[in-house]
Amino acid sequence: MKKTVRLKMLKLHKLAVICLFAGICLSGCSKQADNQEKTSIRIGVSLYRGDDIFINNIRSELEREAKSYEQETGIKVNLDIQDAKGSQHIQNSQVERFISLGCDVLCINPVDRMDASSMIDQAMTAEVPVVFFNRQPVEEDMNRWDQLYYLGVDPKESGILQAGIVEKYYKENPEQLDLNGNGVISYVLLEGESSHQDALIRTEWSIQTLKDRGVPIEKITGGIANWERSQASALMEQWLKKYPGEIELVICNNDDMALGAIDAVKREGASGISVVGIDGVESGLEAVKEGTMIGTVSSNKEQYAKVMFSILSDKAMGRELDPELELENGKYYRCPQTVKEQE
Ligand code: GAL
């Protein structure tokens, strides 16, 4: 073999050894980086409306969870909470921003639960898992990716438990509910947003259960007050004027509207009307204690936020989810609820 050829081969051989060595080093280094746990996580949270009382209760619990996780694990949690102010357009931009900031996971309370697809598209493209809560996206959307989760309360259970409060109160104090003693409870209904699963299903099951259990009820009227105290108060004021002395019970899809009805009852000087809610927000529980509400169905907000944060942090850290959560179809969690009624 000629000297120049031998020299070239020797050089090539050396180069191959160097490359091999560098390759081993690099793969070793990247493995080390993969194995190294993160020291901080970033979670983008978007709320459908920052002024919603129940959502605010959940938000406070979530912040508490994040703090205690930091203390327990030493991992820094960047919880970026934004208010979508009732606009799906604003929320879509918030999702875009979260992704561009490098959020590890998203926590979304959708404005329009029927229109979650563009947020899902963005998250899927960027491979960022999403935990939706409280406003359930349609099943077709939820089934698009195995990195989508949903947490909320079971609206059918809320309705049945609410009916149970009225039934028990009626059995114990029939004259308190049937004020005119005609054997029938005349009620008005305050409902949440028309497209919200919690409004539609709660109403259906509350009324159906009362009927099934033989509680004699008769509807005077009803209306949509979008979960809001002031809207409920305005509607109730109209009804009190239109049906003086007729209303005996106010069935409300949530506590804030129940409190609005009570505001109107006080303003109009009406008396004896019973009001029942759902949520167990602090102001609602207070009203039950004071005796202005006969009861409420209280969701366990601490547990709600605990489970939500557990999924968020595991996803952000790239870990397996806690098998004890026993998610329905691997993606749904229903938060437990209990009844709080007058003692
Ligand atoms: C319901 C809750 C309401 C309101 C609404 C917002 O589950 O009972 O008070 O917060 O969600 O989506």
Coordinates of C-alpha atoms and ligand atoms in Angstrom, one line a residue:
M1 CA 0.0 0.0 0.0
K2 CA 1.3 3.4 -0.9
K3 CA 2.4 5.7 2.0
T4 CA -0.2 8.4 1.2
V5 CA -3.1 5.9 1.1
R6 CA -2.0 4.4 4.4
L7 CA -1.8 7.9 5.9
K8 CA -5.3 8.7 4.7
M9 CA -6.7 5.5 6.1
L10 CA -5.0 6.1 9.4
K11 CA -6.6 9.6 9.5
L12 CA -10.0 8.2 8.7
H13 CA -9.6 5.6 11.4
K14 CA -8.7 8.3 13.9
L15 CA -11.7 10.3 12.9
A16 CA -14.0 7.4 13.3
V17 CA -12.7 6.7 16.8
I18 CA -13.2 10.4 17.7
C19 CA -16.7 10.4 16.3
L20 CA -17.6 7.2 18.1
F21 CA -16.2 8.6 21.4
A22 CA -18.1 11.9 20.9
G23 CA -21.3 10.0 20.1
I24 CA -21.0 7.9 23.3
C25 CA -20.4 11.1 25.3
L26 CA -23.3 13.0 23.7
S27 CA -25.8 10.2 24.1
G28 CA -24.6 9.8 27.7
C29 CA -25.0 13.5 28.4
S30 CA -28.5 13.6 26.8
K31 CA -29.6 10.6 28.8
Q32 CA -28.4 12.3 31.9
A33 CA -30.5 15.4 31.0
D34 CA -33.6 13.2 30.4
N35 CA -33.2 11.5 33.7
Q36 CA -32.7 14.8 35.5
E37 CA -35.9 15.9 37.2
K38 CA -37.1 19.5 36.5
T39 CA -36.6 22.0 39.2
S40 CA -39.5 24.2 38.1
I41 CA -42.8 23.7 36.3
R42 CA -45.0 26.2 34.4
I43 CA -48.8 25.9 34.4
G44 CA -51.0 28.2 32.3
V45 CA -54.5 28.6 33.8
S46 CA -57.3 30.3 32.0
L47 CA -60.6 31.0 33.8
Y48 CA -63.9 31.6 31.8
R49 CA -64.6 34.6 34.0
G50 CA -62.5 35.8 36.9
D51 CA -65.5 37.2 38.8
D52 CA -67.4 33.9 39.1
I53 CA -67.7 33.1 42.8
F54 CA -67.4 29.3 42.6
I55 CA -64.5 29.5 40.1
N56 CA -62.8 31.9 42.5
N57 CA -63.2 29.3 45.3
I58 CA -61.5 26.7 43.1
R59 CA -58.8 29.2 42.1
S60 CA -57.9 29.9 45.8
E61 CA -57.7 26.2 46.5
L62 CA -55.5 25.6 43.5
E63 CA -53.1 28.3 44.6
R64 CA -52.9 26.7 48.0
E65 CA -52.1 23.4 46.5
A66 CA -49.3 24.9 44.4
K67 CA -47.8 26.4 47.5
S68 CA -47.8 23.3 49.5
Y69 CA -46.4 21.3 46.5
E70 CA -43.5 23.8 46.4
Q71 CA -42.9 23.4 50.1
E72 CA -43.0 19.6 50.0
T73 CA -41.0 19.0 46.8
G74 CA -38.8 22.1 46.5
I75 CA -40.0 22.3 42.8
K76 CA -40.9 25.9 41.9
V77 CA -44.4 26.2 40.4
N78 CA -45.1 29.1 38.0
L79 CA -48.9 29.3 38.1
D80 CA -49.9 31.8 35.4
I81 CA -53.6 32.6 36.0
Q82 CA -55.5 34.6 33.4
D83 CA -59.1 35.8 33.2
A84 CA -60.7 35.2 29.7
K85 CA -63.5 37.7 30.6
G86 CA -66.2 35.6 29.0
S87 CA -64.6 35.7 25.5
Q88 CA -63.5 32.6 23.7
H89 CA -61.4 34.8 21.4
I90 CA -59.4 36.1 24.4
Q91 CA -59.0 32.6 25.8
N92 CA -57.6 31.3 22.5
S93 CA -55.0 34.0 22.6
Q94 CA -54.2 33.2 26.2
V95 CA -53.6 29.5 25.2
E96 CA -51.3 30.7 22.3
R97 CA -49.3 32.8 24.8
F98 CA -49.0 30.0 27.3
I99 CA -47.6 27.7 24.7
S100 CA -45.2 30.3 23.4
L101 CA -44.0 30.9 27.0
G102 CA -43.2 27.2 27.2
C103 CA -45.9 26.1 29.7
D104 CA -45.6 22.4 30.6
V105 CA -49.3 21.9 30.9
L106 CA -52.5 23.9 30.5
C107 CA -55.5 24.2 32.9
I108 CA -58.5 25.5 31.1
N109 CA -62.0 26.5 32.2
P110 CA -63.4 26.9 28.7
V111 CA -65.6 29.9 27.9
D112 CA -67.5 28.0 25.3
R113 CA -67.5 24.3 26.0
M114 CA -68.8 23.6 22.5
D115 CA -65.8 25.4 21.0
A116 CA -62.7 23.9 22.6
S117 CA -61.4 22.6 19.3
S118 CA -59.0 25.4 18.4
M119 CA -57.5 25.3 21.9
I120 CA -57.1 21.5 21.5
D121 CA -55.5 22.0 18.0
Q122 CA -52.9 24.4 19.5
A123 CA -52.1 22.1 22.5
M124 CA -51.8 19.0 20.3
T125 CA -49.5 20.7 17.8
A126 CA -47.2 21.9 20.7
E127 CA -47.7 18.5 22.6
V128 CA -48.8 20.3 25.8
P129 CA -51.4 18.3 27.8
V130 CA -54.6 20.0 28.9
V131 CA -56.7 19.7 32.0
F132 CA -60.2 21.2 31.4
F133 CA -62.4 21.9 34.4
N134 CA -66.0 22.9 35.3
R135 CA -67.2 23.4 31.7
Q136 CA -67.1 20.1 30.0
P137 CA -66.0 20.0 26.3
V138 CA -68.0 17.8 24.1
E139 CA -67.1 14.1 24.0
E140 CA -65.9 14.3 20.4
D141 CA -63.3 16.9 21.4
M142 CA -62.3 15.1 24.5
N143 CA -61.7 11.9 22.4
R144 CA -59.3 13.7 20.0
W145 CA -56.2 13.1 22.1
D146 CA -55.1 11.0 25.1
Q147 CA -53.5 14.0 26.8
L148 CA -56.9 15.7 27.5
Y149 CA -58.5 15.5 30.9
Y150 CA -61.7 16.9 32.6
L151 CA -62.6 17.6 36.2
G152 CA -66.0 18.7 37.4
V153 CA -68.9 17.7 39.6
D154 CA -71.5 15.2 38.4
P155 CA -74.5 17.5 37.5
K156 CA -77.0 14.6 37.8
E157 CA -75.8 13.9 41.3
S158 CA -76.1 17.6 42.2
G159 CA -79.7 17.7 41.0
I160 CA -80.7 14.5 42.9
L161 CA -79.0 15.8 46.1
Q162 CA -80.7 19.2 45.8
A163 CA -84.1 17.5 45.5
G164 CA -83.2 15.5 48.6
I165 CA -82.8 18.7 50.6
V166 CA -86.3 20.0 49.5
E167 CA -87.9 16.5 50.1
K168 CA -86.4 16.3 53.7
Y169 CA -87.4 19.9 54.5
Y170 CA -90.9 19.3 53.2
K171 CA -91.4 16.1 55.2
E172 CA -90.2 17.7 58.4
N173 CA -91.9 21.1 57.9
P174 CA -94.7 20.8 55.3
E175 CA -96.3 24.1 56.4
Q176 CA -93.0 26.0 55.9
L177 CA -92.9 25.1 52.2
D178 CA -96.6 24.9 51.4
L179 CA -97.3 28.3 52.8
N180 CA -101.0 28.6 51.6
G181 CA -101.7 25.0 52.6
N182 CA -103.2 24.0 49.2
G183 CA -101.1 20.8 49.2
V184 CA -98.8 21.9 46.4
I185 CA -95.5 23.7 46.6
S186 CA -95.4 26.6 44.0
Y187 CA -91.8 27.2 42.8
V188 CA -89.8 29.4 40.6
L189 CA -86.6 28.2 38.9
L190 CA -83.3 30.2 38.5
E191 CA -81.1 28.6 35.9
G192 CA -77.4 29.0 34.9
E193 CA -76.2 29.5 31.3
S194 CA -78.4 27.7 28.8
S195 CA -75.5 25.8 27.1
H196 CA -73.9 24.7 30.4
Q197 CA -74.1 21.0 31.2
D198 CA -74.5 21.9 34.9
A199 CA -77.5 24.0 34.3
L200 CA -79.5 21.7 32.0
I201 CA -78.8 18.4 33.9
R202 CA -79.1 19.9 37.4
T203 CA -82.6 21.3 36.6
E204 CA -83.7 18.1 34.9
W205 CA -82.7 15.8 37.8
S206 CA -83.8 18.1 40.6
I207 CA -87.3 18.5 39.3
Q208 CA -87.6 14.8 38.1
T209 CA -86.4 13.5 41.5
L210 CA -88.9 15.7 43.4
K211 CA -91.7 14.3 41.2
D212 CA -90.5 10.7 41.5
R213 CA -90.4 11.0 45.2
G214 CA -93.9 12.3 45.4
V215 CA -93.2 15.8 46.5
P216 CA -96.1 17.9 45.2
I217 CA -94.6 20.7 43.1
E218 CA -96.0 23.1 40.6
K219 CA -93.9 25.6 38.5
I220 CA -94.9 29.2 38.4
T221 CA -92.1 30.4 36.1
G222 CA -88.4 30.3 35.6
G223 CA -85.6 32.1 33.9
I224 CA -81.9 32.2 33.0
A225 CA -79.7 34.3 35.3
N226 CA -76.3 33.0 34.1
W227 CA -75.1 32.0 37.5
E228 CA -75.1 35.6 38.7
R229 CA -76.4 37.1 41.9
S230 CA -77.5 40.5 40.3
Q231 CA -79.3 38.9 37.4
A232 CA -81.1 36.5 39.7
S233 CA -82.0 39.3 42.0
A234 CA -83.5 41.3 39.1
L235 CA -85.6 38.4 37.9
M236 CA -86.8 37.4 41.3
E237 CA -87.9 41.0 41.9
Q238 CA -90.0 40.9 38.8
W239 CA -91.6 37.6 39.8
L240 CA -92.4 38.8 43.3
K241 CA -94.2 41.8 41.8
K242 CA -96.0 39.7 39.1
Y243 CA -97.0 36.8 41.5
P244 CA -97.5 38.4 44.9
G245 CA -97.9 35.9 47.7
E246 CA -97.7 32.9 45.3
I247 CA -94.0 31.9 45.4
E248 CA -93.2 29.3 48.1
L249 CA -89.9 27.9 46.9
V250 CA -86.9 29.1 44.7
I251 CA -84.9 26.3 43.2
C252 CA -81.5 27.6 42.0
N253 CA -78.8 26.0 39.9
N254 CA -76.2 27.6 42.1
D255 CA -75.6 29.5 45.3
D256 CA -74.9 32.9 43.9
M257 CA -78.2 33.0 42.2
A258 CA -79.9 31.8 45.4
L259 CA -78.3 34.7 47.2
G260 CA -79.6 37.0 44.5
A261 CA -83.1 35.7 45.1
I262 CA -82.7 36.2 48.8
D263 CA -81.6 39.8 48.2
A264 CA -84.8 40.4 46.2
V265 CA -87.0 38.8 48.9
K266 CA -85.4 41.1 51.5
R267 CA -85.8 44.2 49.3
E268 CA -89.5 43.4 48.6
G269 CA -90.2 42.6 52.2
A270 CA -91.6 39.2 51.2
S271 CA -91.4 36.5 53.9
G272 CA -91.4 32.7 54.3
I273 CA -90.1 31.9 50.9
S274 CA -87.6 28.9 50.9
V275 CA -84.5 29.0 48.7
V276 CA -82.2 26.1 47.8
G277 CA -78.8 26.3 46.0
I278 CA -75.8 24.3 44.8
D279 CA -72.0 24.8 45.1
G280 CA -71.4 25.3 48.8
V281 CA -69.4 28.5 48.2
E282 CA -68.5 30.3 51.5
S283 CA -71.4 32.9 51.1
G284 CA -73.8 30.1 50.4
L285 CA -72.8 28.1 53.5
E286 CA -73.1 31.2 55.5
A287 CA -76.6 31.7 54.3
V288 CA -77.5 28.1 55.3
K289 CA -76.1 28.8 58.8
E290 CA -78.0 32.0 59.1
G291 CA -81.2 30.2 57.9
T292 CA -81.9 32.3 54.8
M293 CA -81.2 29.2 52.6
I294 CA -82.7 25.8 53.4
G295 CA -79.6 24.1 52.1
T296 CA -77.0 23.7 49.4
V297 CA -75.1 20.9 47.6
S298 CA -71.5 21.5 48.5
S299 CA -68.7 20.2 46.3
N300 CA -65.4 19.4 48.0
K301 CA -63.3 22.2 46.6
E302 CA -60.2 21.1 48.4
Q303 CA -60.4 17.7 46.9
Y304 CA -61.2 19.3 43.5
A305 CA -58.1 21.3 43.5
K306 CA -56.0 18.5 45.0
V307 CA -56.8 16.1 42.2
M308 CA -56.5 18.9 39.6
F309 CA -53.1 19.9 40.8
S310 CA -52.0 16.2 41.0
I311 CA -52.8 15.7 37.3
L312 CA -51.2 19.1 36.4
S313 CA -48.0 18.5 38.2
D314 CA -47.6 14.9 37.1
K315 CA -48.1 15.9 33.5
A316 CA -45.7 18.8 33.8
M317 CA -43.1 16.6 35.3
G318 CA -43.7 13.9 32.7
R319 CA -44.7 11.3 35.2
E320 CA -47.5 8.7 35.3
L321 CA -50.7 9.8 36.8
D322 CA -51.6 8.6 40.3
P323 CA -53.6 5.3 39.7
E324 CA -55.6 5.9 42.8
L325 CA -57.5 8.7 41.0
E326 CA -59.3 6.0 39.0
L327 CA -60.1 8.4 36.2
E328 CA -63.3 7.4 34.3
N329 CA -62.2 6.3 30.7
G330 CA -58.7 7.4 31.8
K331 CA -59.7 11.1 31.5
Y332 CA -62.7 12.2 33.6
Y333 CA -62.8 12.9 37.4
R334 CA -66.0 13.8 39.3
C335 CA -65.5 15.7 42.5
P336 CA -67.5 14.4 45.5
Q337 CA -70.4 16.5 46.8
T338 CA -72.3 16.5 50.1
V339 CA -75.5 18.1 51.4
K340 CA -75.4 21.1 53.8
E341 CA -78.7 21.9 55.3
Q342 CA -80.2 23.8 58.2
E343 CA -79.8 22.1 61.5
Ligands
GAL1 C1 -71.1 25.7 37.9 C2 -71.3 26.4 39.2 C3 -71.6 27.8 39.0 C4 -70.7 28.5 38.0 C5 -70.5 27.7 36.8 C6 -69.5 28.3 35.9 O1 -70.7 24.4 38.0 O2 -72.2 25.8 39.9 O3 -71.7 28.5 40.2 O4 -69.5 28.6 38.7 O5 -70.2 26.4 37.1 O6 -69.1 27.5 34.8

